[in-house]
mmCIF file of C-alpha atoms in Angstrom:
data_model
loop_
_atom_site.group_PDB
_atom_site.id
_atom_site.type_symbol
_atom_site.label_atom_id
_atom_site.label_comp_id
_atom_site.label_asym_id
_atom_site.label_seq_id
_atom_site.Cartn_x
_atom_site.Cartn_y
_atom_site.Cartn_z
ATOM 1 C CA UNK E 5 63.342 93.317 109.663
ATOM 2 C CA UNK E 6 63.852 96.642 111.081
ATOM 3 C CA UNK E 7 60.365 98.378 111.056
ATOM 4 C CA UNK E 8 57.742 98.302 109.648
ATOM 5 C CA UNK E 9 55.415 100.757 107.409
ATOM 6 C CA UNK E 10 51.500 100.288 107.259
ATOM 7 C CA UNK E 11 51.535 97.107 108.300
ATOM 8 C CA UNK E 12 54.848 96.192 105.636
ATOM 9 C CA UNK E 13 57.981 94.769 106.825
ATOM 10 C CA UNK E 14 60.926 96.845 105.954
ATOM 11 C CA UNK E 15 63.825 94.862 105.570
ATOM 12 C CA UNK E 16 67.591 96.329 106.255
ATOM 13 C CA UNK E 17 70.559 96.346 108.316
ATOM 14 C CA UNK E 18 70.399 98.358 111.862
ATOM 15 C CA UNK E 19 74.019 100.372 112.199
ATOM 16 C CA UNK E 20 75.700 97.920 114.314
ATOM 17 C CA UNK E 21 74.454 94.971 111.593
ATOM 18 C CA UNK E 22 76.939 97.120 109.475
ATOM 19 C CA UNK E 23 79.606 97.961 112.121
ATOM 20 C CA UNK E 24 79.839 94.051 112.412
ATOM 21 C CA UNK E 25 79.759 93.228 109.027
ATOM 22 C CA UNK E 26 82.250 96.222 108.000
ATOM 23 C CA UNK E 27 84.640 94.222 110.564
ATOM 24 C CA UNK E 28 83.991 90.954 109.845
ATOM 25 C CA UNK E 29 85.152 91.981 105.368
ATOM 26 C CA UNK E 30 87.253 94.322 106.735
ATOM 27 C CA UNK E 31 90.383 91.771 106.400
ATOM 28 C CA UNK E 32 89.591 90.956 102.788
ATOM 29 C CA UNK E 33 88.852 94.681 101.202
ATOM 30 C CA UNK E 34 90.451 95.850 98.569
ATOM 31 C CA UNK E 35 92.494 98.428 100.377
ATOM 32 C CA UNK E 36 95.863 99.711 99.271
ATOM 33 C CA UNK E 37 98.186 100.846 101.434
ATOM 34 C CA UNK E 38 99.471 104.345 101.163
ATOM 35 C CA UNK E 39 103.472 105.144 101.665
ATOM 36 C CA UNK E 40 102.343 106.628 105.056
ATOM 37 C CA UNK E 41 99.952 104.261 106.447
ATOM 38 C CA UNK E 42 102.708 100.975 105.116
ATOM 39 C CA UNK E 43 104.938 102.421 107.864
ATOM 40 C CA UNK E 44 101.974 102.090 110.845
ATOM 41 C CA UNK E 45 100.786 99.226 112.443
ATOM 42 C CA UNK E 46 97.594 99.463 111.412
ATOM 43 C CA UNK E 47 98.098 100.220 107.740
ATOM 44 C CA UNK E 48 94.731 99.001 106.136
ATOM 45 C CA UNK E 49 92.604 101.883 108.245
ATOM 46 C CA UNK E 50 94.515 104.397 106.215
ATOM 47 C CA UNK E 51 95.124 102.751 102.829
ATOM 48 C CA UNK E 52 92.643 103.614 99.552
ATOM 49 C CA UNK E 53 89.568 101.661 98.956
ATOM 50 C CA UNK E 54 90.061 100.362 95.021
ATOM 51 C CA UNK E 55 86.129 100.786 95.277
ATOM 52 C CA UNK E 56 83.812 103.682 94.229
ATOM 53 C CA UNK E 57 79.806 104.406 95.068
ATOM 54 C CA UNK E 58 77.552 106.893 93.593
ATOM 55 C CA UNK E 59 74.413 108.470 95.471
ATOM 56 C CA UNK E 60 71.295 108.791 93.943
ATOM 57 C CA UNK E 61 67.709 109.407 94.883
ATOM 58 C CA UNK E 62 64.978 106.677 94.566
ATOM 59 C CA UNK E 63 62.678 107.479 92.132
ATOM 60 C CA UNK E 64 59.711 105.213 92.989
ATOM 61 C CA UNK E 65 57.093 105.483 95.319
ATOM 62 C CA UNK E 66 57.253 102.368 97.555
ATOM 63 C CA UNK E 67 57.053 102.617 100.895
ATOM 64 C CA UNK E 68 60.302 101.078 101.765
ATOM 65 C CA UNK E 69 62.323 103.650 99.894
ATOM 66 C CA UNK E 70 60.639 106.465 101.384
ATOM 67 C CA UNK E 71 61.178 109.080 104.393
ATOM 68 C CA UNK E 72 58.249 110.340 106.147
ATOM 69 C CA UNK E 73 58.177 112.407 109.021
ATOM 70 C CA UNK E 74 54.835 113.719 110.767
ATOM 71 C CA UNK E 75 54.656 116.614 113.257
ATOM 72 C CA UNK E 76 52.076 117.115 116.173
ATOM 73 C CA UNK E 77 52.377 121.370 115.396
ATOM 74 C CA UNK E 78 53.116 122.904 112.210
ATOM 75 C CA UNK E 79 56.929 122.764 111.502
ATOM 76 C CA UNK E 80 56.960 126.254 109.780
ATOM 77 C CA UNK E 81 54.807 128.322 112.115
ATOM 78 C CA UNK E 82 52.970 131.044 110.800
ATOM 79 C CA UNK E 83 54.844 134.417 109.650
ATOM 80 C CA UNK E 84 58.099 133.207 109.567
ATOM 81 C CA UNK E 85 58.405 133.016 105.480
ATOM 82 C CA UNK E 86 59.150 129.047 106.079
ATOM 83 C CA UNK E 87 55.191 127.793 105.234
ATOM 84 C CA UNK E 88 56.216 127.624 101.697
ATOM 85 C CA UNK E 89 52.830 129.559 100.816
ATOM 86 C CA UNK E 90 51.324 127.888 103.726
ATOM 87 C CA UNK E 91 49.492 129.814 105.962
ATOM 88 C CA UNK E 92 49.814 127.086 108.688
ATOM 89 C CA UNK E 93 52.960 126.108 107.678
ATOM 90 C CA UNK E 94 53.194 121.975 107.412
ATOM 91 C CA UNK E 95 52.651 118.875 109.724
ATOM 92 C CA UNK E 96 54.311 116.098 107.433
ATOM 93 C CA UNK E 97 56.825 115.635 104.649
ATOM 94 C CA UNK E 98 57.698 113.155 102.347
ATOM 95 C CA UNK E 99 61.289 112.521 100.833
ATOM 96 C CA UNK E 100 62.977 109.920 98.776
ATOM 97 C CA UNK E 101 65.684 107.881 100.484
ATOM 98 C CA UNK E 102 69.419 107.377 99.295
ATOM 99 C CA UNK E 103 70.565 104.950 97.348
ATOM 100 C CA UNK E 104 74.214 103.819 97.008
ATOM 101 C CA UNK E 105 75.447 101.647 93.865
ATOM 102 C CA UNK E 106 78.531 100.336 93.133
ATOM 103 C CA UNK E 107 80.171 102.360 90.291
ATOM 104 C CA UNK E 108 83.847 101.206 88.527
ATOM 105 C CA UNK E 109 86.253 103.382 90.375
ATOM 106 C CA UNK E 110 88.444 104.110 86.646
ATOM 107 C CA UNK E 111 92.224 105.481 87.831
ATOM 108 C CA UNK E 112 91.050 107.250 90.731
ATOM 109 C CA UNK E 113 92.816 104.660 93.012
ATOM 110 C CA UNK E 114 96.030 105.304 90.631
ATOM 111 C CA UNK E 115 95.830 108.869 91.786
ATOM 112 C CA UNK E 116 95.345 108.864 94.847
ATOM 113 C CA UNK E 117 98.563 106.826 95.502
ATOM 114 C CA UNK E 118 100.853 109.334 93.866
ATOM 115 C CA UNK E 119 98.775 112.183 95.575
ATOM 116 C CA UNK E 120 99.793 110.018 99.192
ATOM 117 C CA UNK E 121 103.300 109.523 97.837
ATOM 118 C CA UNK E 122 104.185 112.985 97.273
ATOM 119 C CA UNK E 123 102.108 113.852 100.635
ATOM 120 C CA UNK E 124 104.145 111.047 102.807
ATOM 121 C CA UNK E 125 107.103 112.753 101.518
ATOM 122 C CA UNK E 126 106.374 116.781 102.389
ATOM 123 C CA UNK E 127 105.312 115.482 105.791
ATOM 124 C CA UNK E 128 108.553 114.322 105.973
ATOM 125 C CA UNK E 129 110.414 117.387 105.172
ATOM 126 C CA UNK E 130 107.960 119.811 107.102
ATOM 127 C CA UNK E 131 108.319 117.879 110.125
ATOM 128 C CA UNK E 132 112.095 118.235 110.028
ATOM 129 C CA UNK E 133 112.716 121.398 108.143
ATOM 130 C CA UNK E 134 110.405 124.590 108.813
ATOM 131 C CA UNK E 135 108.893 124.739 105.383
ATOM 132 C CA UNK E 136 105.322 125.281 103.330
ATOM 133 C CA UNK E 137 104.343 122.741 100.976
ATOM 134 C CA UNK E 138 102.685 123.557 97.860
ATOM 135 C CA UNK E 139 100.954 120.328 96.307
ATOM 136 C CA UNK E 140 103.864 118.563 95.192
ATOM 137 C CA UNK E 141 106.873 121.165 96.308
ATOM 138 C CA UNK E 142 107.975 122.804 99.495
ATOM 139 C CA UNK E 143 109.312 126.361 100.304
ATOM 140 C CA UNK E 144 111.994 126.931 102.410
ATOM 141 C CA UNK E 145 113.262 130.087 103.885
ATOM 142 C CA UNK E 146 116.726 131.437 102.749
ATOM 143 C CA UNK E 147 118.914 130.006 105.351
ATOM 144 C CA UNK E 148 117.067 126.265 105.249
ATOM 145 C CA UNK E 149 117.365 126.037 101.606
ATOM 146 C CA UNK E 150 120.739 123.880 101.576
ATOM 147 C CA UNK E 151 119.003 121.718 104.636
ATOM 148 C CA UNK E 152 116.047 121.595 103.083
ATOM 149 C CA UNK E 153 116.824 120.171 99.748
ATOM 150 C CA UNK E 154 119.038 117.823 101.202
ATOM 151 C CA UNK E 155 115.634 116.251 103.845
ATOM 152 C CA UNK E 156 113.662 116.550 100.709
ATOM 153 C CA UNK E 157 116.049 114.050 98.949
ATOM 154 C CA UNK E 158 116.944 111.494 101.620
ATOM 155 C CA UNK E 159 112.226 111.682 101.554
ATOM 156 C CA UNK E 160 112.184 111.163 98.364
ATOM 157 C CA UNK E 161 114.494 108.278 98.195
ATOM 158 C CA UNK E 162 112.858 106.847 101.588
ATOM 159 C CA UNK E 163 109.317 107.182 99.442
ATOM 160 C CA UNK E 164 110.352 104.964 96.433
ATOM 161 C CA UNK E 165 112.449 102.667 97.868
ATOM 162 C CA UNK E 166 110.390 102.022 101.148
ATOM 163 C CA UNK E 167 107.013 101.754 99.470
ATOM 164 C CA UNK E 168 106.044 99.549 96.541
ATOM 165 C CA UNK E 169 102.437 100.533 95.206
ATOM 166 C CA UNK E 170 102.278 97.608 92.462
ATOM 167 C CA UNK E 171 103.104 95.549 95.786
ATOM 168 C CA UNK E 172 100.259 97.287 97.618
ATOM 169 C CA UNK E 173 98.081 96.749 94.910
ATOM 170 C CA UNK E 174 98.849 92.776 94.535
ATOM 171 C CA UNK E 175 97.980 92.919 98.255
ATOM 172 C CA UNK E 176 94.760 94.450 98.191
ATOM 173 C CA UNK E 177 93.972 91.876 95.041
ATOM 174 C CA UNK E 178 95.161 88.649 97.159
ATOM 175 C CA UNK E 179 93.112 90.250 100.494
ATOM 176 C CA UNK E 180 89.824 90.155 97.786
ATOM 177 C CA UNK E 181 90.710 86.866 96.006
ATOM 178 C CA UNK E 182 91.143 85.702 99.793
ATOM 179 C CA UNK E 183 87.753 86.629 101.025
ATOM 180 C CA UNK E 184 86.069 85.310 97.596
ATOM 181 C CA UNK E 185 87.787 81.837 98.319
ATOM 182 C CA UNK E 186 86.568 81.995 102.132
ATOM 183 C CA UNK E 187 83.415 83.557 102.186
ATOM 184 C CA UNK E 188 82.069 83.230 98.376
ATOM 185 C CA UNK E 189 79.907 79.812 98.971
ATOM 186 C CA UNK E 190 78.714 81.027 102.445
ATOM 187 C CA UNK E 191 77.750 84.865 100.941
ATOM 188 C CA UNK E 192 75.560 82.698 98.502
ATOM 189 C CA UNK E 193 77.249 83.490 95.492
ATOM 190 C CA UNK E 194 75.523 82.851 92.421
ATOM 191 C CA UNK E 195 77.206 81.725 88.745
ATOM 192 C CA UNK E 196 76.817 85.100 87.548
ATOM 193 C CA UNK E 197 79.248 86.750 90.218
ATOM 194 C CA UNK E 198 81.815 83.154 90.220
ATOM 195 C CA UNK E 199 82.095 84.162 86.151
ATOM 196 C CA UNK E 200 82.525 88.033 87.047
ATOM 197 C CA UNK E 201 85.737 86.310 89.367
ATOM 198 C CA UNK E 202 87.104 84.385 86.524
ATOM 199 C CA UNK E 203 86.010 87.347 83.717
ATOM 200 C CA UNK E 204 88.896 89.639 86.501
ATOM 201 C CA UNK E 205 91.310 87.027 86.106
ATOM 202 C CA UNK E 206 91.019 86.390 82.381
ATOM 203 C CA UNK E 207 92.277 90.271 82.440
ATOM 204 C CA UNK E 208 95.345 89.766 84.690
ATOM 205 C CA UNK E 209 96.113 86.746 82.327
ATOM 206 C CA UNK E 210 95.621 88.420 79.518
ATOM 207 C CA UNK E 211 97.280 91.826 80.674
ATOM 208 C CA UNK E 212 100.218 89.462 82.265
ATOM 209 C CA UNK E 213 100.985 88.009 78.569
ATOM 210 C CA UNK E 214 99.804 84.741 79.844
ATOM 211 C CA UNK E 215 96.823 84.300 77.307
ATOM 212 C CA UNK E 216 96.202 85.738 74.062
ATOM 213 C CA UNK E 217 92.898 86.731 74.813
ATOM 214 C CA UNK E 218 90.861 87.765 77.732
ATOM 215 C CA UNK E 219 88.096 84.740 77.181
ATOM 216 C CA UNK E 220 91.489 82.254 76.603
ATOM 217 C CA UNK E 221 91.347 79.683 78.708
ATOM 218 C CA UNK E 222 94.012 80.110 81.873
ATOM 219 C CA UNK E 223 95.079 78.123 85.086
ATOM 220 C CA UNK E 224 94.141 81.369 88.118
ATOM 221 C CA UNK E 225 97.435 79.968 89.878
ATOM 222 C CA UNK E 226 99.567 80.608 87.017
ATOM 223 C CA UNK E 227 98.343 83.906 86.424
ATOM 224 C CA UNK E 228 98.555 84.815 90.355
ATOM 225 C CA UNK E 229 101.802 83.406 90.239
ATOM 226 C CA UNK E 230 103.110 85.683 87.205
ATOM 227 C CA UNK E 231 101.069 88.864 89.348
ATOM 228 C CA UNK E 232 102.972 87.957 92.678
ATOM 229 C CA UNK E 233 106.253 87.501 90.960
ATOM 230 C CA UNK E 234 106.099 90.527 88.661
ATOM 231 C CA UNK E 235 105.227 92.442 91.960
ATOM 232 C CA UNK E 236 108.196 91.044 94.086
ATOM 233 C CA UNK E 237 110.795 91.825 91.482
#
């Protein structure tokens, strides 16, 4: 409980219920590591979240989804073309709070790592070479040109053979497996989100050649084991 309204409990989480629970999942997110943040030591803090959220507005009228404020003087005091109409401006307002929903995050995550890529590697160059980059190129004055291309190679090259995003991405899918394993019975999970597990791993079986058919039936080590393997080779 965090408040309550007219007598009504409002339930929620205060921000450090959040901060602690953000840390506690933190190790089993579905975070890929971008070609800059593989080479730090912290790498997940700057890696993509394979996750997306839309805002919205409640719609309804209860009392828990609701923002009211209440003022002692008018807010908009009189003459200053705030009153809305008001010739004593207002005292109280209500507004509808946000509400965030999970949404299916399509190829974004896809884009963003070749967006990083090509970013890790003009950072590169720029911090070596004076240069401008220009999305995916770099401009070089006259007399850096020969230098230039030849930092923008050796980046390049560092880029695709230091960083493996279908590596990062079996990562981030182990780190979320992991935390379904370890936390699934203790978050309460109910046979409706255990079938949306195996309904994720049908996919990878079926994607991986494993099964004929999403709905097939499949052993999850066998198809982890074809995921891991494809992604270390």
């Amino acid at each position: 409980e965090v408040g309550q309204v007219n007598g009504k409990a409002i339930e929620g989480l205060t921000s450090q219920d959040k901060a602690t629970l953000n840390e506690e999942l933190r190790p089993y997110a579905a975070v890929i590591t971008s070609a800059t943040g593989s080479l730090s030591s912290n790498p997940l803090e700057s890696g993509y979240v394979a996750a997306k959220a839309s805002t919205t507005y409640s719609k309804t009228n209860e009392e828990n989804v609701l923002i009211k404020s209440l003022f002692n003087a008018p807010a908009n005091p009189v003459d200053t073309g705030l009153g809305q109409g008001k010739a004593t401006g207002f005292k109280s307002y209500t507004a509808s709070a946000q509400v965030k929903s999970k949404v299916a995050p399509g190829v974004s995550t896809g884009a963003l790592i070749v967006q990083g890529t090509d970013a890790a590697i003009s950072t590169s160059v720029i911090s070596q070479v004076p240069s401008q980059n220009f999305h995916d190129a770099n401009l070089f004055g006259v007399k850096d040109v020969v230098e230039g291309a030849r930092v923008q190679n050796k980046a390049m090259w560092d880029a695709v053979t230091g960083y493996d995003s279908q590596l990062a991405n079996v990562q981030a899918l182990i780190r979320s497996l992991t935390g379904v394993s370890e936390l699934g019975e203790k978050a309460g999970f109910t046979a409706s989100n255990w079938n949306a597990v195996k309904a994720t791993l049908g996919q990878l079986a079926f994607k991986s050649g494993i099964t004929d058919k999403p709905t097939d039936p499949f052993s999850a080590g066998a198809v982890l084991s074809e995921v891991i393997e494809d992604a270390y080779n």
